[in-house]
Amino acid sequence: MANEIFNMDRFAIEIVSAESFMDDDPGFKGKSYTVQTYIIRLNHVALKAWLAAAAADDREDDETWAVWHPGADRQNYRAAVKKRRADFVAQIAAALQITEADTGSFSVVRVLSEIFAVVYIPGVE
C-alpha cells in the first residue's frame, strides 16, 4: 500500500516518480552525464526534519535578531540550521539509495506540501 509511510514513526519517503536521461556532451569538455529525477512524498517525521532544516534568519538584520532572540548566538544558529539541512539531504539520499551524493550533484526542493523534487547528476566517463 502506497500510503503506509504515513503510519511509520521514522523518517520515510514514498517515490512517486523516477526518471533519468543522458545529457550527452552538454558543453562540458565532451563529458556526458546521467540526470536522475525523483518526485517523492515525505511522511510526518521527514517533513518535520525538513521544516527544522528550512528555518532561515536572513530576512532579519542584526538589531532585529537581538530583539527577537535575546542571548542567542546568530552564528551558532546558522551553523545548526546548516547541519540540519545537510542531515536532511543525507537522509533523502540514503532513502533513495544514493551513496555518493554531494551538494554539487544532488538537490532536494519542496514543490508543494509534502511533495519534493530530487535531482541527482552523477558523472559518466
Short mmCIF file of N, CA and C in Angstrom, two decimals:
data_model
loop_
_atom_site.label_atom_id
_atom_site.label_comp_id
_atom_site.label_asym_id
_atom_site.label_seq_id
_atom_site.Cartn_x
_atom_site.Cartn_y
_atom_site.Cartn_z
N MET A 1 0.85 -1.18 0.00
CA MET A 1 0.00 0.00 0.00
C MET A 1 0.90 1.24 0.00
N ALA A 2 0.62 2.19 -0.85
CA ALA A 2 1.47 3.35 -1.06
C ALA A 2 1.51 4.28 0.15
N ASN A 3 0.45 4.38 0.89
CA ASN A 3 0.39 5.35 1.99
C ASN A 3 0.90 4.81 3.31
N GLU A 4 1.53 3.64 3.32
CA GLU A 4 1.99 3.09 4.60
C GLU A 4 3.11 3.92 5.23
N ILE A 5 3.79 4.77 4.47
CA ILE A 5 4.83 5.62 5.07
C ILE A 5 4.24 6.57 6.10
N PHE A 6 2.97 6.90 5.97
CA PHE A 6 2.34 7.83 6.90
C PHE A 6 2.00 7.19 8.24
N ASN A 7 2.12 5.87 8.33
CA ASN A 7 1.91 5.16 9.58
C ASN A 7 3.22 4.88 10.30
N MET A 8 4.35 5.24 9.71
CA MET A 8 5.65 4.98 10.29
C MET A 8 6.07 6.13 11.19
N ASP A 9 6.71 5.80 12.31
CA ASP A 9 7.22 6.83 13.22
C ASP A 9 8.72 7.00 13.05
N ARG A 10 9.18 6.90 11.83
CA ARG A 10 10.58 7.13 11.49
C ARG A 10 10.63 7.86 10.15
N PHE A 11 11.75 8.43 9.82
CA PHE A 11 11.95 9.15 8.57
C PHE A 11 11.65 8.21 7.41
N ALA A 12 10.70 8.57 6.56
CA ALA A 12 10.34 7.71 5.43
C ALA A 12 9.85 8.56 4.26
N ILE A 13 10.12 8.04 3.06
CA ILE A 13 9.65 8.70 1.84
C ILE A 13 8.94 7.68 0.97
N GLU A 14 8.13 8.19 0.06
CA GLU A 14 7.50 7.38 -0.98
C GLU A 14 7.96 7.95 -2.32
N ILE A 15 8.47 7.10 -3.19
CA ILE A 15 8.86 7.54 -4.53
C ILE A 15 7.61 7.53 -5.40
N VAL A 16 7.19 8.69 -5.83
CA VAL A 16 6.01 8.83 -6.68
C VAL A 16 6.39 8.59 -8.13
N SER A 17 7.57 9.12 -8.52
CA SER A 17 8.01 9.02 -9.90
C SER A 17 9.54 9.03 -9.92
N ALA A 18 10.12 8.25 -10.82
CA ALA A 18 11.58 8.24 -11.00
C ALA A 18 11.87 8.12 -12.49
N GLU A 19 12.70 9.01 -12.99
CA GLU A 19 13.08 9.00 -14.40
C GLU A 19 14.54 9.39 -14.52
N SER A 20 15.14 9.09 -15.65
CA SER A 20 16.52 9.53 -15.90
C SER A 20 16.72 9.73 -17.40
N PHE A 21 17.73 10.53 -17.73
CA PHE A 21 18.09 10.72 -19.14
C PHE A 21 19.57 11.01 -19.22
N MET A 22 20.16 10.82 -20.38
CA MET A 22 21.57 11.08 -20.62
C MET A 22 21.72 12.46 -21.24
N ASP A 23 22.49 13.31 -20.60
CA ASP A 23 22.81 14.63 -21.14
C ASP A 23 24.16 14.47 -21.83
N ASP A 24 24.12 14.22 -23.15
CA ASP A 24 25.31 13.87 -23.91
C ASP A 24 26.04 15.12 -24.39
N ASP A 25 27.27 15.30 -23.92
CA ASP A 25 28.14 16.42 -24.27
C ASP A 25 27.41 17.76 -24.15
N PRO A 26 27.02 18.13 -22.92
CA PRO A 26 26.30 19.39 -22.73
C PRO A 26 27.21 20.61 -22.70
N GLY A 27 28.38 20.51 -23.32
CA GLY A 27 29.30 21.64 -23.34
C GLY A 27 30.33 21.59 -22.24
N PHE A 28 30.46 20.43 -21.58
CA PHE A 28 31.43 20.29 -20.50
C PHE A 28 32.61 19.43 -20.94
N LYS A 29 33.31 19.89 -21.98
CA LYS A 29 34.54 19.24 -22.47
C LYS A 29 34.32 17.77 -22.86
N GLY A 30 33.21 17.51 -23.50
CA GLY A 30 32.95 16.18 -24.03
C GLY A 30 32.42 15.17 -23.05
N LYS A 31 32.18 15.55 -21.81
CA LYS A 31 31.66 14.60 -20.82
C LYS A 31 30.15 14.45 -20.98
N SER A 32 29.67 13.28 -20.61
CA SER A 32 28.24 13.03 -20.60
C SER A 32 27.79 12.80 -19.16
N TYR A 33 26.56 13.14 -18.88
CA TYR A 33 26.02 13.00 -17.54
C TYR A 33 24.66 12.33 -17.58
N THR A 34 24.43 11.46 -16.62
CA THR A 34 23.11 10.90 -16.41
C THR A 34 22.38 11.79 -15.41
N VAL A 35 21.20 12.22 -15.74
CA VAL A 35 20.41 13.06 -14.84
C VAL A 35 19.27 12.19 -14.32
N GLN A 36 19.24 11.98 -13.00
CA GLN A 36 18.19 11.19 -12.37
C GLN A 36 17.25 12.14 -11.63
N THR A 37 15.96 11.98 -11.87
CA THR A 37 14.98 12.84 -11.22
C THR A 37 13.97 11.99 -10.46
N TYR A 38 13.54 12.49 -9.33
CA TYR A 38 12.56 11.80 -8.49
C TYR A 38 11.52 12.80 -8.01
N ILE A 39 10.30 12.36 -7.92
CA ILE A 39 9.26 13.08 -7.20
C ILE A 39 8.95 12.20 -6.00
N ILE A 40 9.06 12.77 -4.81
CA ILE A 40 8.87 11.99 -3.59
C ILE A 40 7.87 12.65 -2.67
N ARG A 41 7.29 11.83 -1.78
CA ARG A 41 6.42 12.33 -0.71
C ARG A 41 7.11 12.03 0.61
N LEU A 42 7.04 12.96 1.54
CA LEU A 42 7.63 12.78 2.85
C LEU A 42 6.55 12.45 3.87
N ASN A 43 6.87 11.59 4.80
CA ASN A 43 5.92 11.36 5.90
C ASN A 43 6.10 12.47 6.94
N HIS A 44 5.34 12.39 8.03
CA HIS A 44 5.35 13.47 9.01
C HIS A 44 6.71 13.64 9.69
N VAL A 45 7.45 12.57 9.89
CA VAL A 45 8.77 12.67 10.52
C VAL A 45 9.76 13.36 9.58
N ALA A 46 9.76 12.96 8.32
CA ALA A 46 10.65 13.57 7.33
C ALA A 46 10.26 15.03 7.09
N LEU A 47 8.97 15.32 7.07
CA LEU A 47 8.52 16.70 6.87
C LEU A 47 8.94 17.59 8.04
N LYS A 48 8.90 17.05 9.24
CA LYS A 48 9.35 17.81 10.41
C LYS A 48 10.86 18.07 10.32
N ALA A 49 11.62 17.09 9.84
CA ALA A 49 13.07 17.27 9.66
C ALA A 49 13.33 18.36 8.62
N TRP A 50 12.56 18.37 7.53
CA TRP A 50 12.72 19.42 6.52
C TRP A 50 12.39 20.80 7.11
N LEU A 51 11.32 20.87 7.87
CA LEU A 51 10.90 22.14 8.45
C LEU A 51 11.99 22.69 9.37
N ALA A 52 12.60 21.84 10.18
CA ALA A 52 13.68 22.27 11.06
C ALA A 52 14.90 22.72 10.25
N ALA A 53 15.10 22.11 9.09
CA ALA A 53 16.25 22.44 8.25
C ALA A 53 15.98 23.64 7.35
N ALA A 54 14.73 24.01 7.19
CA ALA A 54 14.38 25.10 6.28
C ALA A 54 14.35 26.45 6.96
N ALA A 55 14.51 26.47 8.28
CA ALA A 55 14.46 27.73 9.02
C ALA A 55 15.57 28.66 8.54
N ALA A 56 15.24 29.91 8.39
CA ALA A 56 16.22 30.89 7.92
C ALA A 56 16.04 32.19 8.68
N ASP A 57 17.11 32.93 8.81
CA ASP A 57 17.03 34.20 9.53
C ASP A 57 17.56 35.36 8.68
N ASP A 58 17.79 35.15 7.42
CA ASP A 58 18.41 36.17 6.59
C ASP A 58 17.55 37.42 6.41
N ARG A 59 16.28 37.31 6.65
CA ARG A 59 15.42 38.48 6.46
C ARG A 59 15.59 39.49 7.59
N GLU A 60 16.24 39.09 8.67
CA GLU A 60 16.39 39.96 9.82
C GLU A 60 17.79 40.58 9.86
N ASP A 61 17.87 41.84 10.22
CA ASP A 61 19.18 42.45 10.43
C ASP A 61 19.64 42.13 11.85
N ASP A 62 20.84 42.51 12.19
CA ASP A 62 21.41 42.15 13.49
C ASP A 62 20.64 42.75 14.66
N GLU A 63 20.13 43.97 14.50
CA GLU A 63 19.36 44.58 15.57
C GLU A 63 18.05 43.83 15.82
N THR A 64 17.35 43.50 14.75
CA THR A 64 16.10 42.76 14.88
C THR A 64 16.35 41.38 15.49
N TRP A 65 17.43 40.74 15.05
CA TRP A 65 17.78 39.42 15.60
C TRP A 65 17.96 39.51 17.11
N ALA A 66 18.65 40.50 17.60
CA ALA A 66 18.91 40.65 19.02
C ALA A 66 17.62 40.85 19.81
N VAL A 67 16.65 41.55 19.23
CA VAL A 67 15.38 41.78 19.91
C VAL A 67 14.56 40.49 19.99
N TRP A 68 14.48 39.75 18.89
CA TRP A 68 13.65 38.55 18.84
C TRP A 68 14.31 37.32 19.45
N HIS A 69 15.63 37.34 19.55
CA HIS A 69 16.36 36.18 20.07
C HIS A 69 17.38 36.63 21.11
N PRO A 70 16.91 37.16 22.24
CA PRO A 70 17.85 37.70 23.24
C PRO A 70 18.78 36.61 23.77
N GLY A 71 20.06 36.91 23.76
CA GLY A 71 21.05 35.98 24.28
C GLY A 71 21.46 34.87 23.32
N ALA A 72 20.80 34.78 22.18
CA ALA A 72 21.12 33.72 21.22
C ALA A 72 22.27 34.15 20.32
N ASP A 73 23.11 33.20 19.96
CA ASP A 73 24.24 33.48 19.07
C ASP A 73 23.82 33.17 17.64
N ARG A 74 23.79 34.19 16.81
CA ARG A 74 23.32 34.05 15.43
C ARG A 74 24.19 33.09 14.62
N GLN A 75 25.49 33.12 14.81
CA GLN A 75 26.38 32.24 14.06
C GLN A 75 26.15 30.78 14.43
N ASN A 76 25.95 30.49 15.72
CA ASN A 76 25.64 29.12 16.14
C ASN A 76 24.31 28.65 15.56
N TYR A 77 23.34 29.57 15.52
CA TYR A 77 22.04 29.24 14.94
C TYR A 77 22.19 28.87 13.47
N ARG A 78 22.92 29.69 12.72
CA ARG A 78 23.13 29.41 11.30
C ARG A 78 23.85 28.09 11.10
N ALA A 79 24.85 27.81 11.92
CA ALA A 79 25.60 26.55 11.82
C ALA A 79 24.68 25.36 12.12
N ALA A 80 23.80 25.50 13.10
CA ALA A 80 22.88 24.42 13.45
C ALA A 80 21.89 24.16 12.32
N VAL A 81 21.37 25.22 11.71
CA VAL A 81 20.43 25.06 10.58
C VAL A 81 21.14 24.42 9.40
N LYS A 82 22.37 24.83 9.13
CA LYS A 82 23.15 24.25 8.03
C LYS A 82 23.37 22.76 8.26
N LYS A 83 23.67 22.37 9.49
CA LYS A 83 23.86 20.94 9.81
C LYS A 83 22.55 20.17 9.65
N ARG A 84 21.44 20.75 10.13
CA ARG A 84 20.14 20.07 9.97
C ARG A 84 19.81 19.89 8.50
N ARG A 85 20.13 20.88 7.66
CA ARG A 85 19.89 20.79 6.22
C ARG A 85 20.73 19.67 5.61
N ALA A 86 22.00 19.62 5.97
CA ALA A 86 22.89 18.56 5.46
C ALA A 86 22.40 17.18 5.90
N ASP A 87 21.96 17.07 7.15
CA ASP A 87 21.43 15.79 7.65
C ASP A 87 20.17 15.39 6.90
N PHE A 88 19.28 16.36 6.64
CA PHE A 88 18.04 16.08 5.90
C PHE A 88 18.36 15.58 4.48
N VAL A 89 19.25 16.28 3.80
CA VAL A 89 19.64 15.88 2.44
C VAL A 89 20.28 14.50 2.44
N ALA A 90 21.11 14.22 3.44
CA ALA A 90 21.74 12.90 3.55
C ALA A 90 20.70 11.80 3.77
N GLN A 91 19.67 12.09 4.57
CA GLN A 91 18.61 11.10 4.79
C GLN A 91 17.81 10.84 3.51
N ILE A 92 17.55 11.88 2.73
CA ILE A 92 16.86 11.69 1.45
C ILE A 92 17.72 10.85 0.52
N ALA A 93 19.02 11.17 0.43
CA ALA A 93 19.93 10.40 -0.42
C ALA A 93 19.97 8.94 0.01
N ALA A 94 20.05 8.70 1.30
CA ALA A 94 20.08 7.32 1.81
C ALA A 94 18.77 6.59 1.48
N ALA A 95 17.65 7.28 1.63
CA ALA A 95 16.36 6.66 1.32
C ALA A 95 16.25 6.30 -0.16
N LEU A 96 16.93 7.06 -1.02
CA LEU A 96 16.94 6.78 -2.46
C LEU A 96 18.09 5.85 -2.85
N GLN A 97 18.85 5.40 -1.84
CA GLN A 97 20.00 4.51 -2.03
C GLN A 97 21.07 5.14 -2.92
N ILE A 98 21.27 6.43 -2.74
CA ILE A 98 22.33 7.17 -3.43
C ILE A 98 23.43 7.40 -2.40
N THR A 99 24.57 6.76 -2.61
CA THR A 99 25.62 6.80 -1.59
C THR A 99 26.66 7.87 -1.81
N GLU A 100 26.88 8.29 -3.05
CA GLU A 100 27.95 9.25 -3.29
C GLU A 100 27.43 10.65 -3.61
N ALA A 101 26.27 10.99 -3.10
CA ALA A 101 25.68 12.30 -3.36
C ALA A 101 26.51 13.40 -2.70
N ASP A 102 26.71 14.47 -3.41
CA ASP A 102 27.34 15.66 -2.83
C ASP A 102 26.50 16.87 -3.19
N THR A 103 26.80 17.99 -2.58
CA THR A 103 25.95 19.17 -2.78
C THR A 103 25.99 19.70 -4.20
N GLY A 104 27.04 19.37 -4.95
CA GLY A 104 27.13 19.85 -6.32
C GLY A 104 26.31 19.05 -7.30
N SER A 105 25.95 17.83 -6.92
CA SER A 105 25.26 16.97 -7.87
C SER A 105 23.93 16.42 -7.34
N PHE A 106 23.49 16.90 -6.20
CA PHE A 106 22.29 16.37 -5.56
C PHE A 106 21.49 17.54 -4.99
N SER A 107 20.23 17.64 -5.38
CA SER A 107 19.40 18.75 -4.92
C SER A 107 18.02 18.25 -4.51
N VAL A 108 17.52 18.76 -3.40
CA VAL A 108 16.18 18.44 -2.90
C VAL A 108 15.43 19.76 -2.76
N VAL A 109 14.26 19.86 -3.41
CA VAL A 109 13.48 21.09 -3.39
C VAL A 109 12.02 20.77 -3.11
N ARG A 110 11.42 21.55 -2.23
CA ARG A 110 10.00 21.37 -1.93
C ARG A 110 9.18 21.90 -3.10
N VAL A 111 8.19 21.11 -3.52
CA VAL A 111 7.31 21.51 -4.60
C VAL A 111 5.99 22.02 -4.03
N LEU A 112 5.35 21.21 -3.20
CA LEU A 112 4.06 21.58 -2.62
C LEU A 112 3.75 20.64 -1.46
N SER A 113 3.40 21.19 -0.33
CA SER A 113 3.03 20.40 0.83
C SER A 113 4.12 19.38 1.14
N GLU A 114 3.81 18.07 1.12
CA GLU A 114 4.81 17.05 1.43
C GLU A 114 5.47 16.48 0.17
N ILE A 115 5.26 17.13 -0.98
CA ILE A 115 5.83 16.69 -2.25
C ILE A 115 7.14 17.43 -2.53
N PHE A 116 8.18 16.67 -2.85
CA PHE A 116 9.50 17.23 -3.11
C PHE A 116 10.04 16.70 -4.43
N ALA A 117 10.89 17.48 -5.08
CA ALA A 117 11.60 17.05 -6.28
C ALA A 117 13.07 16.85 -5.91
N VAL A 118 13.65 15.78 -6.44
CA VAL A 118 15.06 15.47 -6.20
C VAL A 118 15.73 15.30 -7.55
N VAL A 119 16.90 15.92 -7.72
CA VAL A 119 17.70 15.75 -8.94
C VAL A 119 19.09 15.31 -8.52
N TYR A 120 19.58 14.27 -9.17
CA TYR A 120 20.92 13.75 -8.91
C TYR A 120 21.63 13.57 -10.23
N ILE A 121 22.86 14.10 -10.33
CA ILE A 121 23.61 14.03 -11.57
C ILE A 121 25.00 13.44 -11.31
N PRO A 122 25.12 12.12 -11.37
CA PRO A 122 26.45 11.53 -11.25
C PRO A 122 27.19 11.64 -12.58
N GLY A 123 28.48 11.82 -12.55
CA GLY A 123 29.27 11.93 -13.78
C GLY A 123 29.40 10.59 -14.48
N VAL A 124 29.48 10.61 -15.79
CA VAL A 124 29.68 9.41 -16.60
C VAL A 124 30.93 9.65 -17.44
N GLU A 125 31.87 8.73 -17.41
CA GLU A 125 33.10 8.88 -18.20
C GLU A 125 32.91 8.30 -19.59
#
